Coordinates of C-alpha atoms in Angstrom, one line a residue:
Chain A
X1 CA -3.5 14.9 16.7
X2 CA -3.6 15.3 12.9
X3 CA -3.5 11.6 12.2
X4 CA -5.8 10.4 9.4
X5 CA -6.6 6.8 8.6
X6 CA -6.4 6.0 4.9
X7 CA -9.1 3.5 4.0
X8 CA -7.5 1.8 1.0
X9 CA -3.9 2.0 2.1
X10 CA -5.1 0.6 5.5
X11 CA -2.8 2.7 7.6
X12 CA -2.8 5.9 9.7
X13 CA -0.7 8.8 8.5
X14 CA -0.1 12.3 9.7
X15 CA -2.3 14.7 7.7
X16 CA 0.3 17.5 7.9
X17 CA 3.0 15.3 6.5
X18 CA 0.9 14.3 3.5
X19 CA -0.3 17.9 3.0
X20 CA 3.4 19.0 3.2
X21 CA 4.5 16.4 0.7
X22 CA 1.7 17.4 -1.7
X23 CA 2.6 21.1 -1.1
X24 CA 6.3 20.5 -1.6
X25 CA 5.9 18.5 -4.8
X26 CA 3.3 21.0 -6.0
X27 CA 5.7 23.9 -5.3
X28 CA 8.4 22.1 -7.4
X29 CA 6.0 21.3 -10.2
X30 CA 4.8 24.9 -10.3
X31 CA 8.4 26.1 -10.2
X32 CA 9.8 23.8 -12.9
X33 CA 6.6 23.3 -14.9
X34 CA 6.6 19.5 -14.5
X35 CA 3.9 17.2 -13.4
X36 CA 5.6 16.0 -10.2
X37 CA 4.3 12.4 -10.3
X38 CA 7.8 11.1 -10.7
X39 CA 8.7 12.7 -7.4
X40 CA 5.4 12.1 -5.5
X41 CA 5.1 8.3 -6.1
X42 CA 8.6 7.5 -4.7
X43 CA 7.9 9.9 -1.8
X44 CA 4.7 8.0 -1.0
X45 CA 6.6 4.7 -1.3
X46 CA 9.4 6.0 1.0
X47 CA 6.7 7.0 3.6
X48 CA 5.3 3.4 3.7
X49 CA 2.3 3.5 1.4
X50 CA 2.2 0.2 -0.5
X51 CA 3.7 0.9 -4.0
X52 CA 0.7 -0.3 -5.9
X53 CA -1.5 2.1 -3.9
X54 CA 1.0 4.9 -4.4
X55 CA 1.0 4.5 -8.1
X56 CA -2.8 4.3 -8.6
X57 CA -3.5 7.1 -6.2
X58 CA -0.9 9.4 -7.7
X59 CA -2.4 8.8 -11.2
X60 CA -5.7 10.1 -9.6
X61 CA -3.9 13.3 -8.3
X62 CA -2.3 14.0 -11.7
X63 CA -5.8 14.1 -13.2
X64 CA -6.4 17.2 -11.0
X65 CA -3.1 18.9 -11.7
X66 CA -3.2 18.3 -15.4
X67 CA -6.8 19.6 -15.7
X68 CA -5.8 23.0 -14.3
X69 CA -2.5 23.0 -16.2
X70 CA -4.2 22.1 -19.5
X71 CA -6.9 24.7 -19.0
X72 CA -4.3 27.5 -18.7
X73 CA -2.7 26.3 -21.9
X74 CA -6.0 25.9 -23.7
X75 CA -6.9 29.5 -23.0
X76 CA -3.7 30.5 -24.8
X77 CA -4.5 28.2 -27.7
X78 CA -1.6 26.0 -27.0
X79 CA -3.3 22.6 -27.5
X80 CA -3.1 20.6 -30.7
X81 CA -6.3 18.5 -30.3
X82 CA -5.5 16.3 -33.3
X83 CA -2.0 15.5 -32.2
X84 CA -3.3 15.1 -28.6
X85 CA -6.0 12.6 -29.8
X86 CA -3.4 10.4 -31.6
X87 CA -1.2 10.5 -28.5
X88 CA -4.3 9.7 -26.4
X89 CA -5.3 6.7 -28.5
X90 CA -1.9 5.2 -28.0
X91 CA -1.9 6.2 -24.4
X92 CA -5.2 4.4 -23.7
X93 CA -3.9 1.2 -25.3
X94 CA -0.7 1.5 -23.2
X95 CA -2.7 2.1 -20.0
X96 CA -4.8 -1.0 -20.5
X97 CA -1.7 -3.1 -21.0
X98 CA 0.1 -1.4 -18.1
X99 CA -2.7 -2.0 -15.6
X100 CA -2.9 -5.7 -16.6
X101 CA 0.8 -5.9 -16.1
X102 CA 0.5 -4.5 -12.6
X103 CA -2.2 -7.0 -11.8
X104 CA -0.2 -9.9 -13.0
X105 CA 3.0 -8.8 -11.2
X106 CA 1.0 -8.2 -8.0
X107 CA -0.1 -11.8 -8.1
X108 CA 3.4 -13.1 -8.4
X109 CA 4.9 -10.6 -5.9
X110 CA 7.1 -8.7 -8.3
X111 CA 5.2 -5.4 -8.6
X112 CA 7.4 -3.5 -6.1
X113 CA 10.5 -4.6 -8.0
X114 CA 9.1 -3.5 -11.4
X115 CA 8.0 -0.1 -10.0
X116 CA 11.5 0.5 -8.5
X117 CA 13.3 -0.7 -11.6
X118 CA 11.2 1.6 -13.8
X119 CA 12.0 4.5 -11.6
X120 CA 15.7 3.8 -11.4
X121 CA 15.9 3.5 -15.1
X122 CA 13.9 6.4 -16.3
X123 CA 14.8 8.9 -13.5
X124 CA 18.4 7.9 -14.0
X125 CA 18.4 8.6 -17.7
X126 CA 16.3 11.7 -17.6
X127 CA 18.1 13.1 -14.6
X128 CA 21.5 12.6 -16.2
X129 CA 20.4 14.1 -19.5
X130 CA 18.9 17.1 -17.8
X131 CA 22.0 17.7 -15.6
X132 CA 24.3 17.6 -18.6
X133 CA 22.1 19.9 -20.6
X134 CA 21.6 22.4 -17.8
X135 CA 25.3 22.5 -16.9
X136 CA 26.1 23.2 -20.6
X137 CA 23.6 25.9 -20.6
X138 CA 25.0 27.5 -17.4
X139 CA 28.5 27.4 -18.9
X140 CA 27.3 28.9 -22.1
X141 CA 25.5 31.7 -20.3
X142 CA 28.7 32.4 -18.3
X143 CA 30.7 32.6 -21.5
X144 CA 28.1 35.0 -22.8
X145 CA 27.0 33.0 -25.8
X146 CA 23.3 33.0 -26.7
X147 CA 21.5 29.6 -26.8
X148 CA 21.3 28.5 -30.4
X149 CA 17.7 28.4 -31.7
X150 CA 16.2 25.2 -33.0
X151 CA 16.3 25.0 -36.8
X152 CA 12.8 24.2 -38.1
X153 CA 12.0 22.1 -41.1
X154 CA 14.7 19.5 -40.6
X155 CA 13.8 16.2 -42.0
X156 CA 14.6 12.9 -40.2
X157 CA 13.7 9.2 -40.6
X158 CA 10.2 9.9 -39.2
X159 CA 9.2 11.7 -42.4
X160 CA 9.6 8.4 -44.4
X161 CA 6.8 6.6 -42.5
X162 CA 3.4 6.0 -44.0
X163 CA -0.1 7.1 -42.7
X164 CA 0.8 10.8 -42.9
X165 CA -1.6 13.3 -41.4
X166 CA -1.7 17.0 -41.3
X167 CA -1.5 18.5 -37.8
X168 CA -2.5 22.2 -38.4
X169 CA -1.9 23.5 -35.0
X170 CA 1.7 22.0 -34.9
X171 CA 2.3 23.0 -38.6
X172 CA 3.3 19.4 -39.3
X173 CA 2.6 16.8 -42.0
X174 CA 3.9 13.6 -40.5
X175 CA 3.0 9.9 -40.0
X176 CA 0.5 9.0 -37.2
X177 CA 2.7 6.1 -36.2
X178 CA 5.4 7.9 -34.1
X179 CA 2.8 9.9 -32.0
X180 CA 0.8 6.7 -31.5
X181 CA 3.9 4.8 -30.3
X182 CA 5.0 7.6 -28.0
X183 CA 1.4 7.6 -26.6
X184 CA 1.5 3.8 -26.0
X185 CA 4.9 4.0 -24.2
X186 CA 3.7 6.9 -22.0
X187 CA 0.4 5.1 -21.3
X188 CA 2.3 2.1 -20.0
X189 CA 4.5 4.3 -17.8
X190 CA 1.4 6.1 -16.4
X191 CA 0.0 2.8 -15.4
X192 CA 3.1 1.2 -13.8
X193 CA 4.8 4.4 -12.4
X194 CA 1.9 6.6 -11.5
X195 CA 3.2 9.5 -13.6
X196 CA 1.8 11.6 -16.3
X197 CA 4.8 10.9 -18.5
X198 CA 5.4 14.5 -19.5
X199 CA 9.1 14.0 -18.9
X200 CA 9.2 11.5 -21.7
X201 CA 6.5 12.9 -24.0
X202 CA 7.7 16.5 -24.0
X203 CA 11.3 15.7 -25.2
X204 CA 10.0 13.1 -27.6
X205 CA 7.6 15.6 -29.2
X206 CA 10.3 18.3 -29.4
X207 CA 13.2 16.2 -30.7
X208 CA 11.5 13.4 -32.6
X209 CA 8.3 14.9 -33.9
X210 CA 9.5 18.5 -34.1
X211 CA 6.3 19.9 -32.6
X212 CA 6.7 23.6 -31.9
X213 CA 7.7 24.2 -28.3
X214 CA 4.7 26.4 -27.7
X215 CA 2.1 23.7 -28.2
X216 CA 4.2 20.8 -26.7
X217 CA 3.2 21.3 -23.0
X218 CA -0.5 22.0 -23.6
X219 CA -0.8 19.0 -25.9
X220 CA 1.0 16.7 -23.6
X221 CA -1.2 17.9 -20.6
X222 CA -4.3 17.3 -22.7
X223 CA -3.2 13.7 -23.3
X224 CA -2.2 13.3 -19.6
X225 CA -5.7 14.2 -18.3
X226 CA -7.4 11.4 -20.2
X227 CA -4.7 8.8 -19.8
X228 CA -4.3 9.3 -16.0
X229 CA -8.1 9.3 -15.7
X230 CA -8.3 6.0 -17.5
X231 CA -5.4 4.6 -15.4
X232 CA -7.3 5.7 -12.3
X233 CA -10.5 3.9 -13.4
X234 CA -8.7 0.8 -14.6
X235 CA -6.6 0.5 -11.4
X236 CA -9.7 0.9 -9.3
X237 CA -11.6 -1.7 -11.3
X238 CA -8.8 -4.2 -11.5
X239 CA -6.6 -3.7 -8.4
X240 CA -8.7 -1.6 -6.0
X241 CA -5.7 0.4 -5.2
X242 CA -6.9 4.0 -5.5
X243 CA -7.1 5.8 -2.1
X244 CA -9.4 8.8 -2.7
X245 CA -8.7 10.2 0.7
X246 CA -5.0 10.2 0.1
X247 CA -5.5 11.6 -3.4
X248 CA -7.7 14.4 -2.1
X249 CA -5.1 15.5 0.6
X250 CA -2.4 15.4 -2.1
X251 CA -4.5 17.5 -4.5
X252 CA -5.1 20.2 -1.8
X253 CA -1.4 20.3 -0.9
X254 CA -0.5 20.3 -4.6
X255 CA -2.7 23.2 -5.6
X256 CA -1.5 25.4 -2.8
X257 CA 2.2 24.5 -3.4
X258 CA 1.9 25.0 -7.2
X259 CA 0.7 28.6 -6.7
X260 CA 3.8 29.5 -4.7
X261 CA 6.0 27.5 -7.0
X262 CA 5.0 29.4 -10.1
X263 CA 5.8 32.7 -8.4
X264 CA 9.2 31.4 -7.2
X265 CA 10.0 30.0 -10.6
X266 CA 9.6 33.3 -12.2
X267 CA 12.3 34.8 -10.0
X268 CA 14.9 32.1 -10.7
X269 CA 17.1 31.5 -13.7
X270 CA 16.0 28.6 -16.0
X271 CA 19.4 26.8 -16.2
X272 CA 19.9 26.8 -12.5
X273 CA 16.4 25.6 -11.9
X274 CA 16.9 22.7 -14.3
X275 CA 20.2 21.7 -12.7
X276 CA 18.5 21.7 -9.3
X277 CA 15.6 19.6 -10.6
X278 CA 18.1 17.2 -12.4
X279 CA 20.0 16.7 -9.1
X280 CA 16.7 15.9 -7.3
X281 CA 15.6 13.5 -9.9
X282 CA 19.0 11.8 -9.8
X283 CA 18.9 11.7 -6.0
X284 CA 15.5 9.8 -6.0
X285 CA 16.8 7.4 -8.6
X286 CA 20.0 6.7 -6.6
X287 CA 18.0 6.2 -3.4
X288 CA 15.8 3.6 -5.1
X289 CA 18.8 1.9 -6.8
X290 CA 20.5 1.7 -3.4
X291 CA 17.5 -0.1 -1.9
X292 CA 17.6 -2.6 -4.7
X293 CA 21.4 -3.3 -4.5
X294 CA 22.1 -3.4 -0.8
X295 CA 21.2 -6.6 1.1
X296 CA 18.0 -5.8 3.0
X297 CA 17.9 -6.4 6.8
X298 CA 14.8 -8.5 6.3
X299 CA 14.9 -10.9 3.4
X300 CA 11.3 -12.1 3.9
X301 CA 8.1 -10.2 3.2
X302 CA 4.5 -11.1 3.7
X303 CA 1.5 -10.2 1.7
X304 CA -2.1 -11.2 1.0
X305 CA -2.6 -14.2 -1.2
X306 CA -4.4 -13.8 -4.5
X307 CA -6.4 -16.6 -6.1
X308 CA -5.4 -18.9 -3.3
X309 CA -4.7 -22.2 -5.0
X310 CA -1.0 -22.3 -5.1
Chain B
X1 CA -31.2 -51.6 15.0
X2 CA -28.2 -51.6 12.7
X3 CA -24.6 -51.6 14.0
X4 CA -24.4 -48.0 12.9
X5 CA -27.5 -47.1 14.9
X6 CA -26.1 -48.7 18.0
X7 CA -22.8 -46.9 17.6
X8 CA -24.6 -43.5 17.4
X9 CA -26.7 -44.4 20.5
X10 CA -23.5 -45.3 22.4
X11 CA -21.8 -42.1 21.3
X12 CA -24.8 -40.1 22.5
X13 CA -24.7 -41.8 25.9
X14 CA -21.0 -41.2 26.2
X15 CA -21.4 -37.6 25.3
X16 CA -24.1 -37.0 27.8
X17 CA -22.1 -38.7 30.5
X18 CA -19.1 -36.6 29.7
X19 CA -21.1 -33.4 29.7
X20 CA -22.6 -34.3 33.1
X21 CA -19.4 -35.2 34.7
X22 CA -17.5 -32.2 33.4
X23 CA -20.1 -29.8 34.4
X24 CA -20.2 -31.4 37.8
X25 CA -16.4 -31.0 38.0
X26 CA -16.6 -27.4 36.9
X27 CA -19.3 -26.6 39.4
X28 CA -17.0 -27.9 42.0
X29 CA -13.9 -26.2 40.8
X30 CA -12.6 -22.7 39.9
X31 CA -14.2 -20.9 37.0
X32 CA -13.1 -17.9 35.1
X33 CA -15.3 -15.0 34.0
X34 CA -14.1 -12.3 31.7
X35 CA -15.0 -9.5 29.3
X36 CA -13.4 -6.9 27.0
X37 CA -13.6 -3.2 27.6
X38 CA -15.2 -2.7 24.1
X39 CA -16.8 -5.4 22.0
X40 CA -17.0 -3.2 18.9
X41 CA -14.2 -1.2 17.6
X42 CA -14.9 1.3 14.8
X43 CA -12.1 2.4 12.5
X44 CA -12.9 6.0 11.5
X45 CA -10.8 8.6 9.9
X46 CA -9.1 9.6 13.2
X47 CA -8.2 5.9 14.0
X48 CA -4.7 5.5 15.3
X49 CA -5.2 2.2 17.1
X50 CA -7.1 1.4 20.2
X51 CA -6.4 0.2 23.7
X52 CA -8.5 -2.6 24.9
X53 CA -8.6 -4.1 28.4
X54 CA -9.5 -7.7 29.0
X55 CA -10.6 -8.2 32.6
X56 CA -12.2 -10.8 34.7
X57 CA -12.3 -12.8 37.9
X58 CA -11.6 -16.3 39.2
X59 CA -14.8 -17.7 40.7
X60 CA -14.3 -19.9 43.7
X61 CA -10.7 -19.2 44.0
X62 CA -9.2 -21.4 46.5
X63 CA -6.1 -19.9 48.0
X64 CA -5.4 -18.5 51.4
X65 CA -2.4 -16.3 50.8
X66 CA -3.1 -12.9 49.5
X67 CA 0.1 -12.2 47.7
X68 CA 1.0 -15.3 45.8
X69 CA -1.6 -16.7 43.5
X70 CA -1.3 -20.3 42.5
X71 CA -3.3 -19.6 39.3
X72 CA -2.1 -18.6 35.9
X73 CA -4.2 -16.6 33.4
X74 CA -3.5 -16.7 29.7
X75 CA -5.3 -14.3 27.3
X76 CA -5.3 -15.1 23.6
X77 CA -6.7 -12.6 21.1
X78 CA -7.1 -14.0 17.6
X79 CA -8.1 -12.0 14.5
X80 CA -9.7 -13.0 11.3
X81 CA -7.8 -15.8 9.4
X82 CA -6.8 -15.7 5.8
X83 CA -4.2 -16.9 3.3
X84 CA -0.8 -15.2 3.5
X85 CA 2.1 -15.4 1.1
X86 CA 5.6 -15.3 2.5
X87 CA 8.3 -14.4 0.1
X88 CA 12.1 -14.6 0.4
X89 CA 14.4 -12.2 -1.5
X90 CA 17.6 -13.5 -3.2
X91 CA 20.3 -11.7 -5.1
X92 CA 19.7 -12.0 -8.8
X93 CA 22.0 -10.2 -11.2
X94 CA 23.1 -7.8 -8.5
X95 CA 19.7 -6.8 -7.2
X96 CA 17.5 -8.2 -4.5
X97 CA 14.3 -9.7 -5.8
X98 CA 11.6 -11.9 -4.4
X99 CA 12.5 -15.5 -5.3
X100 CA 10.9 -18.3 -3.3
X101 CA 7.4 -18.1 -1.8
X102 CA 5.0 -20.2 0.2
X103 CA 1.3 -19.5 0.7
X104 CA -0.1 -20.4 4.1
X105 CA -3.7 -21.3 4.1
X106 CA -5.1 -19.7 7.2
X107 CA -3.0 -17.3 9.2
X108 CA -4.6 -15.1 11.8
X109 CA -4.4 -11.5 10.8
X110 CA -3.9 -10.6 14.5
X111 CA -2.7 -12.8 17.3
X112 CA -1.8 -11.7 20.8
X113 CA -0.9 -13.9 23.8
X114 CA -0.6 -12.4 27.3
X115 CA 0.1 -14.3 30.4
X116 CA 0.8 -14.0 34.1
X117 CA 4.3 -15.4 33.5
X118 CA 6.4 -17.1 30.8
X119 CA 4.3 -19.7 28.9
X120 CA 7.0 -22.3 29.3
X121 CA 6.6 -22.1 33.1
X122 CA 2.8 -22.2 32.9
X123 CA 2.2 -25.4 31.1
X124 CA 3.7 -28.1 28.9
X125 CA 3.9 -27.5 25.2
X126 CA 1.2 -30.1 24.4
X127 CA -1.3 -28.4 26.7
X128 CA -0.5 -25.0 25.1
X129 CA -0.7 -26.3 21.6
X130 CA -4.0 -28.1 22.2
X131 CA -5.5 -24.8 23.3
X132 CA -3.9 -22.8 20.5
X133 CA -1.8 -20.8 22.9
X134 CA 1.5 -19.3 21.7
X135 CA 3.1 -18.7 18.3
X136 CA 4.3 -22.3 18.1
X137 CA 0.6 -23.5 18.1
X138 CA -0.3 -21.5 15.0
X139 CA -0.9 -23.9 12.1
X140 CA 0.9 -22.7 9.1
X141 CA -0.4 -25.2 6.6
X142 CA 0.4 -24.8 3.0
X143 CA -1.8 -25.6 0.0
X144 CA -1.2 -29.1 -1.3
X145 CA 0.1 -32.2 0.6
X146 CA 3.1 -31.6 2.9
X147 CA 4.4 -34.6 4.6
X148 CA 7.9 -34.3 3.4
X149 CA 10.4 -33.7 6.2
X150 CA 13.0 -31.9 4.1
X151 CA 10.3 -29.6 2.6
X152 CA 8.9 -29.0 6.1
X153 CA 12.3 -27.9 7.4
X154 CA 12.6 -25.4 4.5
X155 CA 9.1 -24.1 5.4
X156 CA 10.1 -23.4 9.0
X157 CA 12.2 -20.4 7.9
X158 CA 9.1 -19.0 6.1
X159 CA 6.9 -19.7 9.1
X160 CA 9.1 -18.0 11.6
X161 CA 9.6 -15.1 9.1
X162 CA 5.9 -14.6 8.9
X163 CA 5.6 -14.5 12.7
X164 CA 8.6 -12.2 13.0
X165 CA 7.3 -9.7 10.4
X166 CA 3.8 -9.7 12.0
X167 CA 5.5 -9.0 15.4
X168 CA 7.4 -6.2 13.9
X169 CA 4.2 -4.7 12.4
X170 CA 2.6 -5.0 15.9
X171 CA 0.1 -7.5 14.7
X172 CA 1.5 -10.5 16.7
X173 CA 2.3 -10.0 20.3
X174 CA 3.6 -12.1 23.2
X175 CA 3.7 -10.5 26.6
X176 CA 4.6 -12.9 29.4
X177 CA 3.8 -10.3 32.0
X178 CA 0.7 -8.9 30.3
X179 CA -1.8 -10.2 32.7
X180 CA -1.8 -8.7 36.1
X181 CA -3.7 -9.7 39.2
X182 CA -5.6 -6.9 41.0
X183 CA -6.2 -8.3 44.5
X184 CA -7.0 -11.9 45.0
X185 CA -9.0 -13.0 42.0
X186 CA -9.5 -10.0 39.8
X187 CA -7.2 -9.7 36.8
X188 CA -6.7 -7.4 33.9
X189 CA -4.7 -7.3 30.6
X190 CA -4.1 -4.3 28.5
X191 CA -3.5 -4.5 24.7
X192 CA -2.8 -1.7 22.3
X193 CA -4.2 -2.6 18.9
X194 CA -2.2 -0.8 16.2
X195 CA -3.7 1.4 13.5
X196 CA -3.0 -1.3 10.8
X197 CA -5.1 -3.9 12.7
X198 CA -7.2 -6.0 10.2
X199 CA -11.0 -5.7 10.3
X200 CA -13.2 -8.6 11.1
X201 CA -14.3 -10.9 13.9
X202 CA -12.0 -11.4 16.8
X203 CA -12.1 -14.0 19.5
X204 CA -10.7 -13.4 23.0
X205 CA -10.0 -16.6 24.9
X206 CA -9.1 -16.4 28.6
X207 CA -7.7 -19.6 30.2
X208 CA -7.4 -20.3 33.8
X209 CA -4.6 -22.7 34.7
X210 CA -3.2 -24.3 37.9
X211 CA -0.2 -26.6 38.1
X212 CA 0.0 -26.8 34.3
X213 CA -3.6 -27.8 33.8
X214 CA -6.4 -25.8 32.2
X215 CA -9.2 -25.4 34.8
X216 CA -11.5 -23.2 32.9
X217 CA -11.9 -21.3 29.7
X218 CA -14.0 -18.3 28.7
X219 CA -14.5 -16.7 25.3
X220 CA -15.7 -13.2 24.4
X221 CA -16.1 -11.8 20.9
X222 CA -14.8 -8.6 19.5
X223 CA -15.6 -7.0 16.2
X224 CA -13.4 -4.5 14.4
X225 CA -14.9 -2.7 11.5
X226 CA -14.5 0.4 9.4
X227 CA -17.2 2.9 10.2
X228 CA -18.6 6.0 8.8
X229 CA -16.7 7.6 5.9
X230 CA -13.9 5.0 6.1
X231 CA -16.4 2.2 5.7
X232 CA -18.2 4.0 2.9
X233 CA -15.0 4.5 0.9
X234 CA -13.6 1.0 1.6
X235 CA -16.8 -0.8 0.6
X236 CA -17.3 1.4 -2.4
X237 CA -13.8 0.6 -3.6
X238 CA -14.3 -3.2 -3.3
X239 CA -18.0 -3.5 -4.1
X240 CA -18.3 -1.0 -6.9
X241 CA -14.7 -0.7 -8.1
X242 CA -15.6 0.7 -11.6
X243 CA -18.0 3.4 -10.2
X244 CA -15.5 4.2 -7.5
X245 CA -12.8 4.8 -10.1
X246 CA -15.1 7.1 -12.1
X247 CA -16.0 9.1 -9.0
X248 CA -12.3 9.4 -8.1
X249 CA -11.8 10.9 -11.6
X250 CA -14.8 13.3 -11.2
X251 CA -13.4 14.5 -7.8
X252 CA -10.0 15.1 -9.4
X253 CA -11.4 16.9 -12.4
X254 CA -13.6 19.1 -10.1
X255 CA -10.5 19.8 -7.9
X256 CA -8.5 20.8 -11.1
X257 CA -11.3 23.1 -12.3
X258 CA -11.6 24.7 -8.9
X259 CA -7.9 25.2 -8.6
X260 CA -7.7 26.8 -12.0
X261 CA -10.7 29.1 -11.2
X262 CA -9.0 30.1 -8.0
X263 CA -5.6 30.9 -9.6
X264 CA -7.3 32.9 -12.3
X265 CA -8.9 35.2 -9.8
X266 CA -5.5 36.3 -8.5

């Protein structure tokens, strides 16, 4: 009835299911203020979309969600263009490397493994950290103690690095090397995991670079737009794995879901929200880890041959 | 005239003789005529697979009894061939990863065999293999020379795995009761092509057998292709991949701007 054939994935899916997935993840990203790529890509893989197509198509969807997110932040003046540009330079280099890595691993049949391993590792780490942090916050809130404010002006090893630059909007005078490295790392993740990488970039900017919290989200969204756009173009040119039809359905679902998510998020408490999100992130990570560890029913798999001469 | 020229002349005479005698034999014996319900299948955005019917009749059928037919019909549908990699997982450091792999040169993307009864009962394996009937007749040749018995035995696991997975995906099919007689000489076979059916040129071969011998053979062609929007998107992605990527980004940016304009109005 509502079946729709995806031209690049080469399969028929139920339109309502994909819309629902886009809407559900959009709702969560609106509620928690996260990109949602780290939930969407595994969901697409679980529903049978080839992992390489899931990653590239999700990068395409994130372009849309980060454009609308970044615009909202931009209007409030929360984007540090200079910092964002340095992050972006690194991100572009990382994206180019990541897409080539995907191409290489696709040819030797290890791309699914790498995508799973990346997800298990990063979702496992981030999920655990978030869960610990939010449980502490809940306990503190119950005890009635206020959350201690971050002390600005602390110096760490980053301040000893060369190539210092002044970032006016972030009120920082630091080396360009750390943001460049963070950008590269996030760019690689964007290309191989189909994520914006906000879940790495935001904590890295807060805890390592000491960027004021107010500009962190806007600046990271600014970088994500361009990196995921580049990832989309590179994946399309190199691997032909971007399914625009799938991306479009996900975008529509995501936009609608996010609208409701933002409203729902305003009514819930921050710590409980974060604990809930942390448990979901851990759940996805465990599910992927389970699939890697347990002996599969079918040890064999088939796929198209690349190059052909081996 | 050289020895070579003589040989060619002899071959030509032999060929003409063979052609004359066989057509004479065919003219005398039973013949099969068949067709497919649709010769072009379009994959459009609402494509969820398609049912095709292969039907036909036995000309000059020679049997008195109405109920029991002495004839056997085998229908073979073969999709476009291409190289396929088969990989086997093994446990490495606690996790299951792809280890060994073999690339088979030309494997049909779709392959269905339907018959009036079990193939084993219809004809001997050499007859079936010579006509490319049945999974065992598929030639899974690898790249490079392979005359090593031990290596060949190892390859068998990969061959049967490829067939098993294709069967699970609905792309390989064997139905020993798939061909039904309707009356004395009319027959039909129904096949449900799945949504993941590969695009390309298909050949449908219908064989008429009696007492384990092929009496007649008839081929019809079938084309499966993406059409309309699906074709447009697919060919854009593979023919102009860079432009496709840029357009995908433009669509996403437009969607993002639209979403933000909509949410602002609230």
